[in-house]
Coordinates of N, CA and C in Angstrom, one line a residue:
X1 N -69.8 36.8 9.6 CA -69.2 35.6 10.2 C -67.8 35.3 9.7
X2 N -66.9 35.5 10.5 CA -65.5 35.2 10.1 C -65.0 33.9 10.7
X3 N -63.9 33.4 10.2 CA -63.3 32.2 10.8 C -63.0 32.4 12.3
X4 N -62.7 33.6 12.7 CA -62.5 33.9 14.1 C -63.8 33.6 14.9
X5 N -64.9 34.1 14.4 CA -66.2 33.8 15.1 C -66.4 32.3 15.2
X6 N -66.2 31.6 14.1 CA -66.4 30.2 14.1 C -65.5 29.4 15.0
X7 N -64.3 29.9 15.1 CA -63.3 29.3 16.0 C -63.8 29.5 17.5
X8 N -64.3 30.6 17.8 CA -64.8 30.9 19.1 C -66.0 30.0 19.5
X9 N -66.9 29.9 18.5 CA -68.1 29.0 18.7 C -67.6 27.6 18.9
X10 N -66.7 27.0 18.1 CA -66.3 25.7 18.3 C -65.6 25.5 19.7
X11 N -64.7 26.4 20.0 CA -64.1 26.2 21.3 C -65.0 26.4 22.5
X12 N -66.0 27.4 22.3 CA -67.0 27.7 23.4 C -67.9 26.5 23.6
X13 N -68.2 25.8 22.5 CA -69.1 24.6 22.6 C -68.5 23.5 23.4
X14 N -67.2 23.5 23.6 CA -66.5 22.5 24.5 C -66.5 22.9 25.9
X15 N -66.8 24.2 26.2 CA -66.7 24.7 27.6 C -68.1 24.7 28.2
X16 N -69.2 24.8 27.4 CA -70.5 24.9 28.0 C -71.4 23.8 27.5
X17 N -72.3 23.4 28.4 CA -73.3 22.3 28.0 C -74.1 22.7 26.8
X18 N -74.5 24.0 26.8 CA -75.4 24.6 25.8 C -74.8 25.9 25.4
X19 N -74.7 26.2 24.1 CA -74.2 27.5 23.7 C -75.2 28.1 22.7
X20 N -75.7 29.3 23.0 CA -76.6 30.0 22.1 C -75.8 31.0 21.4
X21 N -75.7 31.0 20.1 CA -75.0 32.0 19.3 C -76.1 33.0 19.1
X22 N -76.1 34.2 19.8 CA -77.1 35.2 19.7 C -76.7 36.3 18.8
X23 N -77.4 36.5 17.8 CA -77.2 37.6 16.8 C -78.0 38.8 17.2
X24 N -77.3 39.9 17.6 CA -78.0 41.1 18.0 C -78.2 42.1 16.9
X25 N -79.3 42.8 16.9 CA -79.5 43.9 15.9 C -78.7 45.0 16.5
X26 N -77.7 45.5 15.8 CA -76.9 46.6 16.3 C -77.2 47.9 15.6
X27 N -78.0 48.7 16.2 CA -78.5 50.0 15.6 C -77.3 51.0 15.3
X28 N -76.2 50.8 16.0 CA -75.1 51.7 15.8 C -74.3 51.4 14.5
X29 N -74.4 50.2 14.0 CA -73.5 49.8 12.9 C -74.1 50.2 11.5
X30 N -75.3 50.7 11.5 CA -75.9 51.0 10.2 C -76.3 49.7 9.4
X31 N -76.3 49.8 8.1 CA -76.8 48.7 7.3 C -75.8 47.6 7.2
X32 N -76.2 46.4 7.5 CA -75.4 45.2 7.4 C -75.5 44.6 6.0
X33 N -74.4 43.9 5.6 CA -74.5 43.2 4.3 C -75.6 42.2 4.2
X34 N -75.9 41.6 5.4 CA -77.0 40.5 5.4 C -78.0 40.8 6.5
X35 N -79.2 40.4 6.2 CA -80.3 40.6 7.2 C -80.0 39.6 8.4
X36 N -80.8 39.9 9.4 CA -80.7 39.0 10.6 C -81.0 37.6 10.2
X37 N -82.1 37.4 9.4 CA -82.5 36.1 9.0 C -81.4 35.4 8.2
X38 N -80.8 36.1 7.3 CA -79.7 35.5 6.5 C -78.5 35.1 7.3
X39 N -78.1 36.0 8.3 CA -77.0 35.7 9.2 C -77.3 34.4 10.0
X40 N -78.6 34.4 10.5 CA -79.0 33.2 11.3 C -78.9 31.9 10.4
X41 N -79.4 32.0 9.2 CA -79.4 30.8 8.4 C -78.0 30.3 8.1
X42 N -77.1 31.3 7.8 CA -75.7 30.9 7.5 C -75.0 30.2 8.8
X43 N -75.2 30.9 9.9 CA -74.7 30.3 11.2 C -75.2 28.9 11.5
X44 N -76.5 28.7 11.2 CA -77.1 27.4 11.5 C -76.4 26.3 10.6
X45 N -76.1 26.7 9.4 CA -75.5 25.7 8.5 C -74.0 25.4 9.0
X46 N -73.3 26.5 9.4 CA -71.9 26.4 9.7 C -71.7 25.7 11.1
X47 N -72.8 25.6 11.9 CA -72.7 25.0 13.2 C -73.5 23.8 13.4
X48 N -74.1 23.3 12.3 CA -75.0 22.1 12.4 C -74.4 20.9 13.0
X49 N -73.1 20.7 12.9 CA -72.4 19.5 13.5 C -72.2 19.6 15.0
X50 N -72.5 20.8 15.6 CA -72.3 21.0 17.0 C -73.6 20.9 17.7
X51 N -73.8 19.7 18.3 CA -75.2 19.4 18.8 C -75.6 20.3 20.0
X52 N -74.7 20.9 20.7 CA -75.1 21.7 21.8 C -75.1 23.2 21.5
X53 N -75.1 23.5 20.2 CA -75.1 24.9 19.7 C -76.4 25.2 19.0
X54 N -77.1 26.3 19.4 CA -78.2 26.8 18.7 C -77.9 28.3 18.3
X55 N -78.7 28.7 17.3 CA -78.5 30.1 16.8 C -79.8 30.8 17.0
X56 N -79.8 32.1 17.5 CA -81.0 32.8 17.7 C -80.7 34.3 17.4
X57 N -81.7 35.1 17.3 CA -81.6 36.5 17.1 C -82.3 37.2 18.2
X58 N -81.9 38.5 18.5 CA -82.6 39.2 19.5 C -82.4 40.7 19.3
X59 N -83.3 41.5 19.9 CA -83.1 43.0 19.9 C -83.2 43.4 21.3
X60 N -82.6 44.5 21.7 CA -82.7 45.0 23.0 C -81.5 44.7 23.8
X61 N -81.6 44.6 25.1 CA -80.5 44.4 26.1 C -80.1 43.0 26.1
X62 N -78.8 42.7 26.0 CA -78.2 41.4 26.1 C -78.6 40.7 27.4
X63 N -78.6 41.4 28.5 CA -78.9 40.8 29.8 C -80.3 40.4 29.9
X64 N -81.2 41.2 29.3 CA -82.6 40.8 29.3 C -82.8 39.5 28.5
X65 N -82.1 39.4 27.4 CA -82.1 38.2 26.5 C -81.6 37.0 27.3
X66 N -80.4 37.2 28.0 CA -79.8 36.1 28.8 C -80.8 35.6 29.9
X67 N -81.5 36.4 30.6 CA -82.4 36.0 31.6 C -83.6 35.3 31.0
X68 N -84.1 35.8 29.9 CA -85.2 35.2 29.1 C -84.8 33.8 28.7
X69 N -83.5 33.5 28.3 CA -83.1 32.2 27.8 C -82.6 31.3 29.0
X70 N -82.5 31.9 30.2 CA -81.9 31.1 31.3 C -80.4 30.9 31.2
X71 N -79.7 31.8 30.5 CA -78.3 31.8 30.4 C -77.6 32.3 31.6
X72 N -76.5 31.7 32.0 CA -75.8 32.1 33.2 C -74.4 32.7 32.8
X73 N -74.1 32.8 31.5 CA -72.8 33.3 31.1 C -72.9 33.9 29.7
X74 N -72.0 34.9 29.4 CA -71.9 35.4 28.1 C -70.4 35.2 27.7
X75 N -70.2 34.6 26.5 CA -68.9 34.3 26.0 C -68.6 35.4 25.0
X76 N -67.4 36.1 25.1 CA -67.0 37.1 24.2 C -65.6 36.9 23.8
X77 N -65.3 37.2 22.6 CA -63.9 37.1 22.1 C -63.2 38.5 22.2
X78 N -61.9 38.4 22.6 CA -61.1 39.6 22.7 C -59.8 39.4 21.9
X79 N -59.7 40.3 20.9 CA -58.5 40.2 20.1 C -57.3 41.1 20.5
X80 N -57.6 42.3 21.0 CA -56.6 43.2 21.3 C -56.9 44.1 22.5
X81 N -56.0 44.9 22.9 CA -56.2 45.8 24.1 C -57.5 46.7 23.8
X82 N -57.7 47.2 22.6 CA -58.8 48.0 22.3 C -60.1 47.2 22.5
X83 N -60.1 45.9 22.2 CA -61.3 45.1 22.4 C -61.5 45.0 24.0
X84 N -60.4 44.8 24.7 CA -60.5 44.6 26.1 C -61.1 45.8 26.8
X85 N -60.7 47.0 26.4 CA -61.2 48.2 27.1 C -62.8 48.3 26.9
X86 N -63.2 48.1 25.6 CA -64.6 48.1 25.3 C -65.4 47.0 26.0
X87 N -64.9 45.8 26.0 CA -65.5 44.6 26.6 C -65.6 44.7 28.1
X88 N -64.5 45.3 28.7 CA -64.5 45.4 30.1 C -65.6 46.4 30.6
X89 N -65.8 47.5 29.9 CA -66.9 48.4 30.2 C -68.2 47.7 30.0
X90 N -68.4 47.0 29.0 CA -69.7 46.3 28.7 C -69.9 45.3 29.8
X91 N -68.9 44.5 30.2 CA -69.0 43.4 31.2 C -69.4 44.0 32.5
X92 N -68.8 45.1 32.9 CA -69.1 45.8 34.2 C -70.5 46.3 34.2
X93 N -70.9 46.9 33.1 CA -72.3 47.4 33.0 C -73.3 46.2 33.0
X94 N -73.0 45.2 32.3 CA -73.8 44.0 32.3 C -73.9 43.4 33.7
X95 N -72.8 43.3 34.4 CA -72.8 42.8 35.8 C -73.7 43.7 36.7
X96 N -73.6 45.0 36.5 CA -74.4 45.9 37.3 C -75.9 45.7 37.0
X97 N -76.3 45.5 35.8 CA -77.7 45.2 35.4 C -78.2 43.9 35.8
X98 N -77.3 42.9 35.7 CA -77.7 41.5 36.0 C -76.5 40.7 36.5
X99 N -76.3 40.7 37.9 CA -75.2 40.1 38.5 C -75.3 38.5 38.4
X100 N -76.4 37.9 38.0 CA -76.5 36.5 37.9 C -75.8 36.0 36.6
X101 N -75.5 36.8 35.7 CA -74.9 36.4 34.4 C -73.4 36.8 34.4
X102 N -72.5 35.8 34.3 CA -71.1 36.0 34.2 C -70.6 36.4 32.8
X103 N -69.5 37.1 32.7 CA -68.9 37.4 31.4 C -67.6 36.6 31.3
X104 N -67.5 35.8 30.2 CA -66.4 35.0 30.0 C -65.7 35.4 28.7
X105 N -64.4 35.8 28.9 CA -63.6 36.2 27.7 C -62.7 35.2 27.2
X106 N -62.6 35.1 25.9 CA -61.7 34.1 25.3 C -60.9 34.7 24.2
X107 N -59.6 34.4 24.3 CA -58.7 34.9 23.3 C -58.9 34.2 22.0
X108 N -58.6 34.8 20.8 CA -58.8 34.1 19.6 C -57.6 33.2 19.3
X109 N -57.8 32.2 18.4 CA -56.6 31.5 17.9 C -55.7 32.5 17.3
X110 N -54.4 32.3 17.4 CA -53.4 33.2 16.9 C -53.7 33.7 15.5
X111 N -54.1 32.7 14.6 CA -54.2 33.1 13.2 C -55.4 34.0 12.9
X112 N -56.3 34.2 14.0 CA -57.5 35.1 13.8 C -57.4 36.3 14.7
X113 N -56.2 36.6 15.3 CA -56.1 37.7 16.2 C -56.3 39.1 15.6
X114 N -56.1 39.2 14.3 CA -56.2 40.4 13.6 C -57.5 40.6 12.8
X115 N -58.3 39.6 12.9 CA -59.5 39.5 12.0 C -60.7 40.1 12.6
X116 N -61.4 40.9 11.8 CA -62.7 41.5 12.2 C -63.6 41.5 11.0
X117 N -64.9 41.5 11.3 CA -65.9 41.6 10.2 C -65.8 42.9 9.4
X118 N -65.4 44.0 10.1 CA -65.3 45.3 9.5 C -64.1 45.2 8.4
X119 N -63.0 44.6 8.8 CA -61.9 44.4 7.9 C -62.3 43.6 6.7
X120 N -63.0 42.5 7.0 CA -63.4 41.6 5.9 C -64.3 42.3 4.9
X121 N -65.3 43.1 5.4 CA -66.2 43.9 4.5 C -65.4 44.8 3.7
X122 N -64.4 45.5 4.2 CA -63.5 46.4 3.5 C -62.8 45.7 2.4
X123 N -62.2 44.6 2.7 CA -61.4 43.8 1.7 C -62.3 43.4 0.6
X124 N -63.5 42.9 1.0 CA -64.5 42.4 0.0 C -64.9 43.6 -1.0
X125 N -65.2 44.7 -0.4 CA -65.6 45.9 -1.2 C -64.6 46.3 -2.2
X126 N -63.3 46.1 -1.8 CA -62.2 46.5 -2.7 C -61.7 45.3 -3.6
X127 N -62.4 44.2 -3.5 CA -62.1 43.1 -4.4 C -60.9 42.2 -3.9
X128 N -60.5 42.3 -2.7 CA -59.4 41.6 -2.2 C -59.7 40.1 -1.8
X129 N -58.7 39.3 -1.5 CA -58.9 37.9 -1.2 C -59.5 37.7 0.2
X130 N -60.5 36.8 0.3 CA -61.1 36.5 1.6 C -60.8 35.1 2.0
X131 N -60.0 34.3 1.2 CA -59.7 32.9 1.5 C -59.0 32.9 2.9
X132 N -59.5 32.0 3.7 CA -58.9 31.9 5.1 C -59.4 32.8 6.1
X133 N -60.2 33.8 5.7 CA -60.7 34.8 6.6 C -62.1 34.5 7.0
X134 N -62.9 33.9 6.1 CA -64.3 33.5 6.3 C -64.5 32.2 5.7
X135 N -65.5 31.4 6.2 CA -65.9 30.2 5.6 C -66.3 30.4 4.1
X136 N -66.1 29.3 3.3 CA -66.3 29.4 1.9 C -67.7 29.9 1.5
X137 N -68.7 29.4 2.3 CA -70.1 29.8 2.0 C -70.3 31.3 2.2
X138 N -69.6 31.8 3.3 CA -69.7 33.2 3.6 C -69.0 34.0 2.5
X139 N -67.9 33.6 2.1 CA -67.1 34.3 1.0 C -68.0 34.4 -0.2
X140 N -68.6 33.3 -0.6 CA -69.4 33.3 -1.8 C -70.6 34.3 -1.7
X141 N -71.2 34.3 -0.6 CA -72.4 35.2 -0.4 C -71.9 36.7 -0.2
X142 N -70.8 36.9 0.4 CA -70.3 38.3 0.5 C -69.9 38.8 -0.8
X143 N -69.2 38.0 -1.6 CA -68.8 38.5 -3.0 C -70.1 38.8 -3.8
X144 N -71.1 37.9 -3.7 CA -72.3 38.1 -4.5 C -73.0 39.4 -4.0
X145 N -73.1 39.6 -2.7 CA -73.8 40.8 -2.2 C -73.1 42.1 -2.5
X146 N -71.7 42.0 -2.4 CA -70.9 43.2 -2.7 C -71.1 43.6 -4.2
X147 N -71.0 42.6 -5.1 CA -71.1 42.8 -6.5 C -72.5 43.4 -6.8
X148 N -73.6 42.8 -6.2 CA -74.9 43.3 -6.5 C -75.1 44.7 -6.0
X149 N -74.5 45.1 -4.9 CA -74.6 46.5 -4.4 C -73.8 47.4 -5.3
X150 N -72.7 47.0 -5.8 CA -71.9 47.8 -6.6 C -72.6 48.1 -8.0
X151 N -73.2 47.0 -8.5 CA -74.0 47.2 -9.8 C -75.1 48.2 -9.5
X152 N -75.8 48.0 -8.4 CA -77.0 48.8 -8.1 C -76.5 50.3 -7.9
X153 N -75.4 50.5 -7.3 CA -74.9 51.9 -7.1 C -74.3 52.6 -8.3
X154 N -73.6 51.7 -9.2 CA -72.8 52.3 -10.3 C -73.3 51.9 -11.7
X155 N -74.1 50.8 -11.7 CA -74.5 50.3 -13.0 C -73.4 49.5 -13.7
X156 N -72.3 49.3 -13.0 CA -71.2 48.6 -13.6 C -70.8 47.4 -12.8
X157 N -70.4 46.3 -13.5 CA -70.0 45.1 -12.9 C -68.6 45.2 -12.3
X158 N -68.3 44.6 -11.1 CA -67.0 44.5 -10.6 C -66.1 43.6 -11.5
X159 N -64.8 43.9 -11.5 CA -63.9 43.0 -12.3 C -63.6 41.7 -11.5

């Protein structure tokens, strides 16, 4: 969860009567820093002031989940041309599978246009600063998890 994700959620909550932040299990990404349950708990805390936002997890096809939830749109953030190419392919495939669900793309706030969770993980693993990139609660938990994994792998504490 980066500040870019949180920005998208806050702005999306103003566009839709109800916004479900759906955390998908991505089998292609390998091991995540946090379990689905941990990610859900953090997101619930960070969005608790948004009365029309709920957080959920799912596995399988996004379009199946959307139909199950009665959703009529998917909100996705696009930072760069590379995101657009990938998201366009996904949106067209989603439309082919389920034409009742629209795809809505939103540009990030300028200060988050370079931000990705992959970059945040790399910075954290190398001990770099995360201030302004992720909410404070996430930074604390990321630092703790990275340090714990480092100790487990090397037997040495991070500086």
